[in-house]
Tab-separated table of C-alpha atoms in Angstrom:
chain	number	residue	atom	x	y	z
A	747	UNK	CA	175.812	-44.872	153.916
A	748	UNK	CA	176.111	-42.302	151.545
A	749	UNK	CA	179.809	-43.836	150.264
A	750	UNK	CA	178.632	-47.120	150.379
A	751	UNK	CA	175.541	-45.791	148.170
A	752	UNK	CA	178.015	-44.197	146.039
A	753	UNK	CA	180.177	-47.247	145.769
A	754	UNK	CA	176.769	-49.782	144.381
A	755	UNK	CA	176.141	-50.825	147.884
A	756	UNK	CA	172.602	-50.420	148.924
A	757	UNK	CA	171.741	-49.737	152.552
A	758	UNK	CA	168.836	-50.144	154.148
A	759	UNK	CA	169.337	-47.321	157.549
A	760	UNK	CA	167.597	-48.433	160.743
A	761	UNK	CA	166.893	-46.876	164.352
A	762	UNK	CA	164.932	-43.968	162.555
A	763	UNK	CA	163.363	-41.859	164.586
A	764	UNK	CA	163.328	-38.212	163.934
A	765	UNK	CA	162.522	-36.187	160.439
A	766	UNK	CA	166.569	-34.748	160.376
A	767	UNK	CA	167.792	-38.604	159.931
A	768	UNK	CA	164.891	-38.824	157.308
A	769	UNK	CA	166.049	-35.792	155.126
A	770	UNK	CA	169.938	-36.448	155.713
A	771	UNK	CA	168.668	-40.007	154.652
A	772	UNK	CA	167.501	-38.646	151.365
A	773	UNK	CA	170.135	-35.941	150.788
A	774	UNK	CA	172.629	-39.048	150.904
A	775	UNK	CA	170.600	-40.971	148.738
A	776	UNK	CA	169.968	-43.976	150.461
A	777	UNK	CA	168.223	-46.754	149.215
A	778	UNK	CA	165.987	-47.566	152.307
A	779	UNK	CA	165.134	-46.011	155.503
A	780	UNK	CA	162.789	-48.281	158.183
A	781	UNK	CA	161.397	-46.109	160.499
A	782	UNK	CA	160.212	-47.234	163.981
A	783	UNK	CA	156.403	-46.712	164.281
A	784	UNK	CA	156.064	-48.617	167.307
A	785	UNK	CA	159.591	-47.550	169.570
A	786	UNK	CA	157.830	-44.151	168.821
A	787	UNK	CA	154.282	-44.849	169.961
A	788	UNK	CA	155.652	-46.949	172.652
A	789	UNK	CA	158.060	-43.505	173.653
A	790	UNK	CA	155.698	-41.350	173.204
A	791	UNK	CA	153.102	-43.490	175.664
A	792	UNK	CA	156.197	-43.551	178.392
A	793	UNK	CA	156.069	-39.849	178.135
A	794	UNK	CA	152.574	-38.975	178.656
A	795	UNK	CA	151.663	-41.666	181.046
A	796	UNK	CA	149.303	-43.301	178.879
A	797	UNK	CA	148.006	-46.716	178.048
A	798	UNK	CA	147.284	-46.072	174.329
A	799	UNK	CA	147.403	-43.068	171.922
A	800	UNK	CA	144.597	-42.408	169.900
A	801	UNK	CA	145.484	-43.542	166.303
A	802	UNK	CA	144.601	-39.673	165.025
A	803	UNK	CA	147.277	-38.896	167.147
A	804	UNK	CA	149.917	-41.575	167.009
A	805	UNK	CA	153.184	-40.094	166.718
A	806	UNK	CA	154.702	-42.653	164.789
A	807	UNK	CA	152.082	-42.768	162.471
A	808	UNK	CA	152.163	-39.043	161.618
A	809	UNK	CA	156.307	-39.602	161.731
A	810	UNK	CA	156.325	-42.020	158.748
A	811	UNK	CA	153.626	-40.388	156.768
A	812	UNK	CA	155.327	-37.000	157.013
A	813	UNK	CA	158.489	-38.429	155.838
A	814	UNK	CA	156.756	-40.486	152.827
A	815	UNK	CA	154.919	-37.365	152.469
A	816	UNK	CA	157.665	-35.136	152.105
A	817	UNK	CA	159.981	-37.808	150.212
A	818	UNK	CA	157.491	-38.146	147.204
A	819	UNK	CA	157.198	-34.228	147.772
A	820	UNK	CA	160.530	-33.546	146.721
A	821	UNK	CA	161.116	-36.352	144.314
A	822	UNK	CA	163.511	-38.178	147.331
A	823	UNK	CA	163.964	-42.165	145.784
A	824	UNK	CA	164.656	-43.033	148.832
A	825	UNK	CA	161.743	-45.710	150.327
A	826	UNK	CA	160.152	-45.613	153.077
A	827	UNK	CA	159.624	-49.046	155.124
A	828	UNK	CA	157.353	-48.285	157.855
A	829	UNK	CA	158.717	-51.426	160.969
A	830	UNK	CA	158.045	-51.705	164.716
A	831	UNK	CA	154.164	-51.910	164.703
A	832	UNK	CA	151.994	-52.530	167.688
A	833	UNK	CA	148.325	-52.511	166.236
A	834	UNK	CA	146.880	-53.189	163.024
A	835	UNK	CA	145.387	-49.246	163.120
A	836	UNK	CA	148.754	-48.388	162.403
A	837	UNK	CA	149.493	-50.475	159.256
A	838	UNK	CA	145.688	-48.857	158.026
A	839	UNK	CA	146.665	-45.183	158.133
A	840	UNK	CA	150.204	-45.980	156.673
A	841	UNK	CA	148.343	-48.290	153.516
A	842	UNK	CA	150.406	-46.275	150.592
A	843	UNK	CA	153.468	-46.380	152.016
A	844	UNK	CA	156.495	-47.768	149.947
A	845	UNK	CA	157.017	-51.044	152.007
A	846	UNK	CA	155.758	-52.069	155.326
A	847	UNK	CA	157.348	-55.019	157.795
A	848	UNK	CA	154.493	-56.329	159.803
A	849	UNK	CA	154.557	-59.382	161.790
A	850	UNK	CA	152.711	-62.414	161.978
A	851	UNK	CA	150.613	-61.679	164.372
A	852	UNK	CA	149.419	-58.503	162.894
A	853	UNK	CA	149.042	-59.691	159.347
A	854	UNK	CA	146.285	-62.552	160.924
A	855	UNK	CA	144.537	-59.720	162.231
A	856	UNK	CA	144.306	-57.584	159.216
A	857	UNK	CA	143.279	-61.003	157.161
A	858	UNK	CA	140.345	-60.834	159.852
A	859	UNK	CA	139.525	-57.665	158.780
A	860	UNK	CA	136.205	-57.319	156.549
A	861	UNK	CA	136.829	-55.031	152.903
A	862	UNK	CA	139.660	-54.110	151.185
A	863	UNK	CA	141.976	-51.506	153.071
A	864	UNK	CA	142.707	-48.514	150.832
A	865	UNK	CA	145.769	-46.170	150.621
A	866	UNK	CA	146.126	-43.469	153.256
A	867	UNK	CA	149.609	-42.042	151.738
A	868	UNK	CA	148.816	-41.060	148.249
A	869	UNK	CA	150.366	-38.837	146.076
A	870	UNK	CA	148.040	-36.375	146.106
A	871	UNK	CA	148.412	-36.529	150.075
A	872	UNK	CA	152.189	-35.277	149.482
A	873	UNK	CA	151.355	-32.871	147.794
A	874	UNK	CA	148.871	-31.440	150.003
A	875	UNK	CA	150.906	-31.666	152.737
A	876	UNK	CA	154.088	-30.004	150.916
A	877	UNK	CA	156.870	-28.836	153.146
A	878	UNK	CA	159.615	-26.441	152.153
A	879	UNK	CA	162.674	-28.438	150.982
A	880	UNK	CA	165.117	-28.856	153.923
A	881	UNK	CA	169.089	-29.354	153.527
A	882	UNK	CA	171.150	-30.052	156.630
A	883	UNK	CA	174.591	-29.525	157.034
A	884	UNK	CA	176.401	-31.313	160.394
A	885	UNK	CA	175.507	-28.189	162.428
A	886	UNK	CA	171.942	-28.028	161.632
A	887	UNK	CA	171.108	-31.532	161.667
A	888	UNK	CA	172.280	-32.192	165.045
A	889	UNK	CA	170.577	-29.279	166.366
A	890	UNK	CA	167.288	-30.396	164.732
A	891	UNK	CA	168.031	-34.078	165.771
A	892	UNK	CA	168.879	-32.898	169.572
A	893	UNK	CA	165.461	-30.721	169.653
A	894	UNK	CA	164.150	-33.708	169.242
A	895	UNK	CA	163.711	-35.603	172.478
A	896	UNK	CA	162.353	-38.694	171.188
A	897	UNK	CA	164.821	-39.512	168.781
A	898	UNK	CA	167.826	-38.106	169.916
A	899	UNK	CA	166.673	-40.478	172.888
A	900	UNK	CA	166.127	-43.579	170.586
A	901	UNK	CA	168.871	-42.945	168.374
A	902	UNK	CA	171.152	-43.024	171.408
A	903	UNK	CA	169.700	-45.826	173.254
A	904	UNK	CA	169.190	-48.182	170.114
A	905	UNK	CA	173.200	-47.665	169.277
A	906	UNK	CA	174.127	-48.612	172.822
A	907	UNK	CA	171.588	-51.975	172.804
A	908	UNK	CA	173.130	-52.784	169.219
A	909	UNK	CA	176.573	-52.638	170.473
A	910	UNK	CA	175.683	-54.918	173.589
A	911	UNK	CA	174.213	-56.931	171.388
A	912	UNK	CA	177.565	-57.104	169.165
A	913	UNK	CA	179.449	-57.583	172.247
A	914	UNK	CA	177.716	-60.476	172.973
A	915	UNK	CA	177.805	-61.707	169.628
A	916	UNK	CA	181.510	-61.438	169.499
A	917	UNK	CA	181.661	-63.158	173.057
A	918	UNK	CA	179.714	-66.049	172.052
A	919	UNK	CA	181.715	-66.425	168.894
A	920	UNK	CA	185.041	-66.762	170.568
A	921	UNK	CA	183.704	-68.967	172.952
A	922	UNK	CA	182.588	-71.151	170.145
A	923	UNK	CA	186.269	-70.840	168.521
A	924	UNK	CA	187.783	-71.912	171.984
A	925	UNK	CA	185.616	-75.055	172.128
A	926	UNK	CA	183.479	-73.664	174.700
């Protein structure tokens, strides 16, 4: 990403999960990161045996708001686009952020909603919340990213469902070409 950034090509980097890919995101100067609230929640409910996470505590929540956080922190132009959500709580406490992807679904619900929602991530947030400027080499940012149960988990199964996925693709496509 970082080449093709280099090269006028803007990227957009998916199946992020963990604050390393968010700061070797930034460091690389990517245009656009899309973080996974809900694979995180959902993860995170797996793990703990719950039915629902309160939204104080929601994991991906807090994920994407300390990365906007600590983007606008540092002066990172990287955007955040907050994906994956399961509730409508979610898109509330993330109001602020750069960009959000919600579905249909969701956006009827928060049209249902009385009052105008205001911004949760705020500058002044960021700055409140200031963490010391990170820089990962290789070493370090697998370490961090491998401490990281969660995402080194999602990281590695979202790369092997994308490249079924591709497999099919590619099977379908020469079946197409064969006349099948």
């Amino acid at each position: 990403a970082e080449q093709l950034e280099r090269e006028g090509i803007r990227c957009n980097l998916t199946l992020l999960f963990g604050f390393a890919q968010a700061v070797a995101c930034a460091e690389a100067k990517v245009t656009l990161i899309s973080p996974f609230v809900g694979r995180i929640y959902d993860w995170w409910k797996k793990e703990r045996g719950v039915a629902d996470i309160p939204i104080e505590e929601d994991p991906g929540v807090a994920s994407v708001a300390r990365i906007w956080c600590y983007y606008k922190a540092h002066g990172y132009r990287t955007e955040v686009m907050g994906a994956s959500f399961r509730k409508v709580e979610q898109i509330v406490q993330l109001c602020g952020c750069d960009l959000l992807t919600i579905s249909p679904e969701l956006i009827d619900q928060l049209r249902a909603r009385a009052g105008a929602i205001a911004p949760r991530l705020t500058p002044a947030l960021a700055q409140a919340r200031i963490e010391a400027s990170v820089h990962l080499d290789e070493a370090s940012w697998r370490w961090q990213h491998n401490d990281d149960p969660m995402a080194e988990f999602k990281l590695s199964e979202g790369i092997r469902l994308f490249d079924r996925d591709a497999r099919r693709l590619e099977d379908f496509a020469r079946a197409r070409l064969a006349g099948g």
